[in-house]
Short mmCIF file of C-alpha atoms in Angstrom, two decimals:
data_model
loop_
_atom_site.label_atom_id
_atom_site.label_comp_id
_atom_site.label_asym_id
_atom_site.label_seq_id
_atom_site.Cartn_x
_atom_site.Cartn_y
_atom_site.Cartn_z
CA MET C 1 0.00 0.00 -0.01
CA ILE C 2 1.44 3.37 -1.02
CA ASN C 3 1.52 6.40 1.25
CA LEU C 4 -1.29 8.87 0.56
CA PRO C 5 -1.03 11.40 3.43
CA LEU C 6 -3.89 13.63 2.30
CA LEU C 7 -6.33 10.72 2.20
CA LYS C 8 -5.00 9.43 5.52
CA TYR C 9 -5.40 12.85 7.14
CA GLU C 10 -8.97 13.37 5.94
CA CYS C 11 -9.89 9.85 7.01
CA ARG C 12 -8.53 10.41 10.50
CA LYS C 13 -10.61 13.57 10.87
CA ILE C 14 -13.75 11.46 10.79
CA LYS C 15 -14.30 10.22 14.30
CA LYS C 16 -17.50 8.23 13.72
CA PRO C 17 -17.99 4.97 11.76
CA ILE C 18 -20.08 6.81 9.17
CA PHE C 19 -20.02 3.99 6.61
CA GLY C 20 -21.15 1.38 9.11
CA ASN C 21 -24.72 1.31 7.83
CA HIS C 22 -23.79 1.13 4.16
CA VAL C 23 -22.85 -1.44 1.53
CA LEU C 24 -20.25 -0.08 -0.87
CA ILE C 25 -19.59 -0.93 -4.52
CA LEU C 26 -16.29 0.40 -5.82
CA ILE C 27 -15.56 0.10 -9.55
CA GLN C 28 -11.98 1.14 -9.99
CA HIS C 29 -8.68 0.62 -11.75
CA LEU C 30 -7.08 -1.69 -9.18
CA LEU C 31 -3.64 -0.07 -9.03
CA ARG C 32 -1.53 0.24 -5.89
CA ASP C 33 -3.29 3.39 -4.72
CA SER C 34 -6.75 1.73 -4.73
CA ILE C 35 -5.77 -0.28 -1.66
CA SER C 36 -5.54 2.94 0.37
CA LEU C 37 -9.00 4.06 -0.77
CA VAL C 38 -10.66 0.77 0.16
CA ARG C 39 -8.89 0.75 3.51
CA ALA C 40 -10.06 4.31 4.19
CA PHE C 41 -13.70 3.25 3.87
CA GLU C 42 -13.01 0.33 6.16
CA LYS C 43 -11.35 2.52 8.79
CA CYS C 44 -14.40 4.81 8.74
CA GLY C 45 -16.86 2.08 9.55
CA ALA C 46 -17.54 -0.02 6.43
CA GLU C 47 -17.48 -3.73 7.25
CA GLN C 48 -15.16 -5.85 5.12
CA GLU C 49 -17.99 -8.13 3.97
CA ASP C 50 -20.01 -5.08 2.89
CA ILE C 51 -17.36 -3.76 0.48
CA PHE C 52 -17.68 -5.03 -3.12
CA VAL C 53 -14.63 -4.15 -5.25
CA ILE C 54 -14.81 -4.53 -9.05
CA GLY C 55 -11.57 -4.23 -10.94
CA ILE C 56 -11.62 -2.63 -14.40
CA PRO C 57 -10.00 -5.45 -16.40
CA TYR C 58 -7.46 -3.69 -18.66
CA SER C 59 -5.66 -1.92 -15.81
CA SER C 60 -6.04 -3.93 -12.65
CA LYS C 61 -2.81 -5.37 -11.25
CA SER C 62 -2.61 -8.98 -9.99
CA GLU C 63 -0.71 -8.10 -6.82
CA VAL C 64 -3.36 -5.52 -5.85
CA ILE C 65 -6.18 -7.98 -6.57
CA LYS C 66 -4.46 -10.55 -4.41
CA GLU C 67 -4.00 -8.20 -1.45
CA LEU C 68 -7.57 -6.83 -1.56
CA SER C 69 -9.06 -10.33 -1.97
CA SER C 70 -7.67 -11.36 1.41
CA ASP C 71 -10.18 -9.09 3.16
CA PHE C 72 -12.82 -7.91 0.72
CA LYS C 73 -15.19 -9.18 -1.97
CA VAL C 74 -13.15 -8.58 -5.10
CA PHE C 75 -14.37 -9.29 -8.63
CA THR C 76 -12.27 -9.16 -11.77
CA PRO C 77 -14.63 -9.55 -14.75
CA SER C 78 -13.38 -9.65 -18.32
CA TYR C 79 -14.22 -6.89 -20.75
CA PRO C 80 -16.97 -5.81 -21.33
CA ILE C 81 -17.97 -5.79 -17.70
CA ASP C 82 -21.63 -4.63 -17.72
CA ASP C 83 -23.21 -8.06 -17.29
CA GLU C 84 -20.95 -8.89 -14.36
CA VAL C 85 -21.53 -5.51 -12.78
CA LYS C 86 -25.28 -6.20 -12.90
CA LYS C 87 -24.81 -9.52 -11.10
CA ILE C 88 -22.62 -7.96 -8.43
CA ILE C 89 -25.10 -5.13 -7.82
CA LYS C 90 -27.76 -7.78 -7.24
CA LYS C 91 -25.53 -9.44 -4.63
CA ALA C 92 -24.92 -6.12 -2.91
CA VAL C 93 -28.68 -5.44 -2.82
CA GLU C 94 -29.24 -8.79 -1.14
CA VAL C 95 -26.76 -7.77 1.58
CA CYS C 96 -28.62 -4.42 1.96
CA LYS C 97 -31.88 -6.36 2.45
CA LYS C 98 -30.40 -8.81 4.92
CA LYS C 99 -28.61 -6.20 7.03
CA ASN C 100 -31.06 -3.30 6.55
CA LYS C 101 -28.31 -1.12 5.03
CA LYS C 102 -28.12 1.42 2.22
CA LEU C 103 -26.10 1.14 -0.98
CA LEU C 104 -23.38 3.58 -2.05
CA ILE C 105 -21.58 3.55 -5.42
CA ILE C 106 -18.04 4.87 -6.03
CA GLU C 107 -17.07 4.36 -9.65
CA ASP C 108 -14.82 5.26 -12.53
CA GLY C 109 -16.63 5.18 -15.86
CA GLY C 110 -20.37 5.24 -15.34
CA TYR C 111 -21.07 1.51 -15.21
CA ALA C 112 -23.33 0.97 -12.19
CA VAL C 113 -25.53 4.09 -12.28
CA PRO C 114 -27.09 3.43 -15.74
CA ILE C 115 -27.48 -0.30 -15.00
CA ILE C 116 -29.35 0.40 -11.78
CA HIS C 117 -31.70 2.86 -13.42
CA LEU C 118 -32.39 0.87 -16.58
CA GLU C 119 -32.35 -2.70 -15.34
CA LEU C 120 -32.42 -2.98 -11.55
CA ASN C 121 -35.35 -1.02 -10.13
CA GLU C 122 -35.09 -2.82 -6.81
CA ALA C 123 -31.62 -1.38 -6.25
CA LEU C 124 -33.10 2.13 -6.47
CA LYS C 125 -34.84 1.51 -3.11
CA TYR C 126 -31.49 1.08 -1.37
CA CYS C 127 -29.06 3.29 -3.25
CA ILE C 128 -28.48 6.71 -1.63
CA GLY C 129 -26.26 7.94 -4.45
CA ALA C 130 -23.01 7.60 -6.39
CA VAL C 131 -19.67 9.29 -6.76
CA GLU C 132 -18.27 9.42 -10.33
CA GLN C 133 -14.65 10.05 -11.12
CA THR C 134 -14.54 10.74 -14.85
CA THR C 135 -16.12 12.88 -17.55
CA ASN C 136 -16.87 9.77 -19.57
CA GLY C 137 -18.79 8.37 -16.63
CA VAL C 138 -20.76 11.63 -16.28
CA TRP C 139 -21.76 11.41 -19.94
CA ARG C 140 -23.11 7.88 -19.38
CA ASP C 141 -25.01 8.95 -16.26
CA GLU C 142 -26.57 11.85 -18.17
CA GLU C 143 -28.30 9.38 -20.45
CA VAL C 144 -30.71 8.28 -17.69
CA ILE C 145 -33.25 10.11 -15.54
CA LEU C 146 -31.68 9.92 -12.11
CA ASN C 147 -33.51 8.72 -9.01
CA PHE C 148 -30.59 9.49 -6.71
CA PRO C 149 -27.79 12.10 -6.66
CA VAL C 150 -24.47 11.67 -8.44
CA LEU C 151 -21.56 13.67 -7.10
CA THR C 152 -18.61 13.95 -9.49
CA ILE C 153 -15.01 15.04 -9.19
CA ALA C 154 -14.59 15.04 -12.98
CA PHE C 155 -14.59 18.85 -13.14
CA SER C 156 -12.48 19.45 -10.02
CA GLU C 157 -10.05 22.36 -10.46
CA LEU C 158 -7.41 20.49 -8.48
CA LYS C 159 -7.85 17.39 -10.58
CA LYS C 160 -7.67 19.36 -13.79
CA GLU C 161 -4.56 21.30 -12.82
CA LEU C 162 -2.63 18.37 -11.33
CA GLU C 163 -3.78 15.28 -13.17
CA SER C 164 -4.18 16.37 -16.82
CA PRO C 165 -0.49 17.11 -17.50
CA GLU C 166 0.53 13.79 -15.98
CA ILE C 167 -1.99 11.84 -18.06
CA GLY C 168 -0.72 13.59 -21.17
CA ASN C 169 2.84 12.64 -20.29
CA ALA C 170 1.81 9.06 -19.47
CA VAL C 171 0.08 8.65 -22.85
CA VAL C 172 3.14 9.77 -24.81
CA ARG C 173 5.56 7.92 -22.55
CA ASN C 174 3.68 4.64 -22.97
CA ILE C 175 3.32 5.07 -26.74
CA GLN C 176 7.09 5.48 -26.91
CA MET C 177 7.65 2.52 -24.59
CA LEU C 178 5.44 0.21 -26.68
CA LEU C 179 6.94 1.36 -30.00
CA SER C 180 10.48 0.82 -28.68
CA LYS C 181 9.67 -2.86 -28.17
CA ARG C 182 9.51 -3.24 -31.95
CA GLY C 183 12.50 -0.94 -32.60
CA ASP C 184 10.45 2.10 -33.48
CA PHE C 185 10.24 5.60 -31.96
CA ILE C 186 7.82 8.52 -31.77
CA ARG C 187 10.12 11.45 -32.59
CA GLY C 188 9.48 12.92 -36.02
CA LYS C 189 6.24 11.07 -36.51
CA LYS C 190 3.07 12.79 -37.81
CA VAL C 191 0.55 12.28 -35.04
CA ILE C 192 -3.14 12.94 -35.45
CA LEU C 193 -5.05 13.71 -32.25
CA ALA C 194 -8.84 13.41 -32.01
CA GLY C 195 -10.01 15.57 -29.13
CA TYR C 196 -8.58 18.82 -27.75
CA GLY C 197 -10.19 18.89 -24.34
CA THR C 198 -8.47 19.07 -20.99
CA ILE C 199 -6.47 15.86 -21.55
CA GLY C 200 -6.10 16.27 -25.30
CA ARG C 201 -4.36 19.65 -24.90
CA GLN C 202 -1.79 18.07 -22.60
CA ILE C 203 -1.21 15.15 -24.98
CA ALA C 204 -0.69 17.56 -27.89
CA GLU C 205 1.89 19.57 -25.95
CA SER C 206 3.69 16.42 -24.80
CA LEU C 207 3.79 15.06 -28.33
CA ARG C 208 5.21 18.33 -29.65
CA ASN C 209 7.81 18.38 -26.86
CA ASP C 210 8.87 14.92 -27.98
CA GLY C 211 9.45 16.09 -31.53
CA CYS C 212 6.21 15.01 -33.21
CA VAL C 213 4.34 16.93 -35.91
CA VAL C 214 0.85 17.19 -34.41
CA GLY C 215 -2.49 17.58 -36.19
CA VAL C 216 -5.64 18.15 -34.17
CA SER C 217 -9.32 17.47 -34.88
CA ASP C 218 -12.26 18.30 -32.63
CA PRO C 219 -15.99 18.77 -33.39
CA ASP C 220 -16.01 21.89 -31.26
CA PRO C 221 -14.86 24.86 -33.42
CA LYS C 222 -13.77 26.83 -30.35
CA LYS C 223 -11.35 24.07 -29.41
CA LEU C 224 -10.07 23.94 -32.98
CA ILE C 225 -9.35 27.68 -32.81
CA ALA C 226 -7.52 27.16 -29.52
CA ALA C 227 -5.43 24.37 -31.08
CA ARG C 228 -4.63 26.52 -34.11
CA PHE C 229 -3.55 29.43 -31.92
CA LYS C 230 -1.21 27.04 -30.12
CA GLY C 231 0.44 26.28 -33.45
CA PHE C 232 -1.08 22.88 -34.22
CA ASN C 233 -2.37 21.84 -37.63
CA THR C 234 -6.15 21.52 -37.57
CA ASP C 235 -8.60 19.86 -39.94
CA SER C 236 -11.28 17.18 -40.08
CA MET C 237 -10.26 13.69 -38.94
CA LEU C 238 -10.88 12.25 -42.43
CA ASN C 239 -8.44 14.72 -43.96
CA LEU C 240 -5.82 14.39 -41.22
CA VAL C 241 -5.69 10.57 -40.92
CA LYS C 242 -4.63 10.17 -44.56
CA ASN C 243 -1.16 11.32 -43.67
CA GLY C 244 -0.91 10.33 -40.01
CA ASP C 245 1.72 7.88 -38.82
CA ILE C 246 0.01 7.62 -35.40
CA ILE C 247 -3.68 8.31 -34.75
CA VAL C 248 -4.62 9.02 -31.10
CA GLY C 249 -8.18 9.15 -29.82
CA ALA C 250 -8.61 11.40 -26.79
CA SER C 251 -12.19 12.61 -27.12
CA GLY C 252 -13.83 10.34 -24.56
CA ARG C 253 -16.14 9.06 -27.30
CA ARG C 254 -15.86 6.99 -30.49
CA SER C 255 -13.49 8.99 -32.68
CA ILE C 256 -11.92 6.37 -34.95
CA GLY C 257 -14.59 4.50 -36.89
CA ILE C 258 -14.81 2.75 -40.22
CA LYS C 259 -14.24 5.90 -42.32
CA GLU C 260 -11.10 6.87 -40.37
CA ILE C 261 -9.82 3.27 -40.36
CA LEU C 262 -10.15 2.86 -44.12
CA SER C 263 -8.77 6.33 -44.79
CA ALA C 264 -5.64 5.76 -42.63
CA LYS C 265 -2.38 5.35 -44.43
CA ASN C 266 -0.62 2.01 -44.69
CA ASN C 267 1.17 0.97 -41.44
CA ALA C 268 -0.71 3.57 -39.32
CA ILE C 269 -0.69 3.07 -35.56
CA LEU C 270 -3.96 3.51 -33.64
CA VAL C 271 -3.94 4.54 -29.99
CA ASN C 272 -6.71 4.92 -27.40
CA ALA C 273 -5.92 7.68 -24.88
CA SER C 274 -9.30 7.70 -23.11
CA SER C 275 -10.06 6.13 -19.74
CA LYS C 276 -12.21 3.42 -21.40
CA ARG C 277 -12.01 1.31 -24.53
CA VAL C 278 -14.24 3.67 -26.51
CA GLU C 279 -12.17 5.67 -29.02
CA ILE C 280 -11.47 2.97 -31.63
CA ASP C 281 -14.10 0.76 -33.21
CA VAL C 282 -12.27 -2.53 -32.64
CA GLU C 283 -15.23 -4.54 -33.88
CA VAL C 284 -14.97 -2.79 -37.26
CA ILE C 285 -11.27 -3.59 -37.46
CA GLU C 286 -12.02 -7.25 -36.75
CA ASN C 287 -14.66 -7.28 -39.50
CA LEU C 288 -12.26 -5.62 -41.94
CA LYS C 289 -9.31 -7.83 -41.24
CA GLU C 290 -7.75 -10.37 -43.60
CA THR C 291 -5.09 -11.42 -41.10
CA LYS C 292 -3.94 -10.39 -37.64
CA ASN C 293 -0.85 -10.99 -35.61
CA LYS C 294 -0.63 -10.52 -31.84
CA ILE C 295 2.58 -8.82 -30.75
CA ASP C 296 3.10 -9.62 -27.09
CA GLY C 297 3.40 -6.54 -24.90
CA VAL C 298 2.67 -4.19 -27.81
CA GLY C 299 -0.71 -4.82 -29.41
CA THR C 300 -2.12 -6.42 -32.55
CA GLU C 301 -1.09 -5.91 -36.15
CA TYR C 302 -3.84 -6.23 -38.78
CA GLU C 303 -3.93 -6.55 -42.53
CA LEU C 304 -7.22 -5.14 -43.81
CA ILE C 305 -9.29 -5.99 -46.85
CA ASN C 306 -7.92 -2.85 -48.57
CA ARG C 307 -4.46 -4.38 -48.14
CA ASN C 308 -3.36 -1.70 -45.70
CA ARG C 309 -1.71 -2.71 -42.45
CA LEU C 310 -2.31 -1.10 -39.10
CA LEU C 311 -1.11 -1.59 -35.56
CA LEU C 312 -3.67 -1.40 -32.76
CA LEU C 313 -1.51 -0.37 -29.81
CA ALA C 314 -2.35 -1.99 -26.49
CA ASP C 315 -5.19 -3.77 -28.33
CA GLY C 316 -7.26 -0.60 -28.17
CA TYR C 317 -7.26 -0.38 -24.35
CA PRO C 318 -6.29 2.90 -22.63
CA VAL C 319 -2.58 3.28 -23.30
CA ASN C 320 -1.90 5.45 -20.24
CA PHE C 321 -2.63 2.48 -17.95
CA TYR C 322 -0.44 0.07 -19.89
CA ASN C 323 2.33 -1.20 -17.55
CA SER C 324 1.98 1.99 -15.52
CA GLU C 325 0.21 3.66 -12.60
CA SER C 326 -0.72 6.50 -14.99
CA VAL C 327 -0.11 9.39 -12.59
CA PRO C 328 2.30 9.92 -9.61
CA ASP C 329 1.22 9.03 -6.11
CA LYS C 330 0.99 12.61 -4.85
CA ILE C 331 -1.53 13.48 -7.58
CA ILE C 332 -3.65 10.38 -7.10
CA ASP C 333 -3.71 11.34 -3.41
CA VAL C 334 -5.86 14.38 -4.32
CA ILE C 335 -8.17 12.40 -6.60
CA LEU C 336 -8.86 9.61 -4.15
CA THR C 337 -9.31 12.06 -1.31
CA GLU C 338 -11.92 13.93 -3.30
CA LEU C 339 -13.72 10.65 -4.06
CA PHE C 340 -13.64 9.74 -0.37
CA LEU C 341 -14.90 13.13 0.80
CA CYS C 342 -17.76 13.13 -1.72
CA ALA C 343 -18.80 9.70 -0.41
CA THR C 344 -18.85 11.07 3.14
CA GLU C 345 -20.97 14.06 2.05
CA LEU C 346 -23.56 11.72 0.47
CA ILE C 347 -24.04 10.21 3.91
CA LYS C 348 -23.94 13.48 5.88
CA ARG C 349 -26.51 15.48 3.90
CA GLU C 350 -29.19 15.29 1.23
CA PHE C 351 -28.62 16.24 -2.43
CA SER C 352 -31.06 16.71 -5.27
CA LYS C 353 -31.47 13.84 -7.73
CA THR C 354 -29.16 15.15 -10.38
CA ILE C 355 -25.47 15.25 -11.32
CA HIS C 356 -23.59 17.69 -9.12
CA LYS C 357 -20.68 19.01 -11.17
CA SER C 358 -19.54 21.87 -8.92
CA LEU C 359 -17.15 20.21 -6.50
CA GLN C 360 -16.60 23.47 -4.63
CA SER C 361 -20.24 23.35 -3.56
CA ILE C 362 -19.64 19.88 -2.07
CA ILE C 363 -16.23 20.08 -0.46
CA ASN C 364 -13.83 22.97 0.26
CA GLU C 365 -11.30 22.60 -2.59
CA ASP C 366 -9.29 25.65 -1.42
CA GLU C 367 -8.80 24.12 2.01
CA LEU C 368 -7.95 20.77 0.47
CA ALA C 369 -5.38 22.43 -1.80
CA ASP C 370 -3.77 24.14 1.18
CA THR C 371 -3.52 20.84 3.09
CA PHE C 372 -2.10 19.15 -0.01
CA THR C 373 0.56 21.85 -0.22
CA GLN C 374 1.50 21.44 3.41
CA LEU C 375 1.75 17.65 3.16
CA HIS C 376 3.36 17.21 -0.25
CA ILE C 377 5.28 20.39 -1.01
CA ASN C 378 6.18 22.31 2.16
#
């Protein structure tokens, strides 16, 4: 278990076992830091048998799964995980019934909230709310009419300022690491980036700093203007991919579909830089393939029916998690602390049945930033 002093400090401030009357479902990337988060809930009253931990398959580490499994109910479904999540929610609801407890969701990616609303009406009776970590998860939650509140840290100022540059660096670092395994490198390559949001901007800068020629596409004209003013080439994806050596999806949505795949140049490399396996239509690639060759530790190389070859890096899974913790411990300390504090607030007070995007209205981010500075910097 890594040292996360901010999370430890905020946990110790809570003197009552506030999670004692709740069953928790955590859907997380089971990296080293997740152990600290689960233990924080336990220390604040959650019983071990009432904590259900679901590992997101493409990032969860075996040693973390092993350690958590010794004390908690840990599940490691294969991708896609929705059907297994549904089964686990049902199990958690049975525990709620048996023990007369309430259900609380803490997740990364918007899996449980839509399933509960669309398929598990009984769970609505027990669930007091959810905490969502990512923008992609918020988008999924927005597709349903909510019957309980969802608090999100996706738009946290601290998260944006601290995490985004590190994710951008991790994406580029891991692309380089994977390419080096086959004797290739990123410097000098023409890289096409789909998405110029908070993360996309950081990826673009990191790519340029590593000597790449970067082209940017985004459906939002304001973001395209911002990219152009930063000196990046801008155009539609279909025009850009024709000359791209590497095509990176960072939009949080499907950005590389059949048109982009068939328009890509021969030997193009496709990369998913989102937090979920959403950017690249892998099913289309499978349907277009003539042959494919798995390259261990790198990805899969395809020959398509148009005779072009392409390399699907990390098999289309998020590249920033590949063989990596994605962001440094001190930054994940802030993120997990915000998740933890939002969960405590769901228990302490009532919220309207909507998505609460303003974190400052939920917790004191300025005070948290000051404590972070004292613990990690001063």
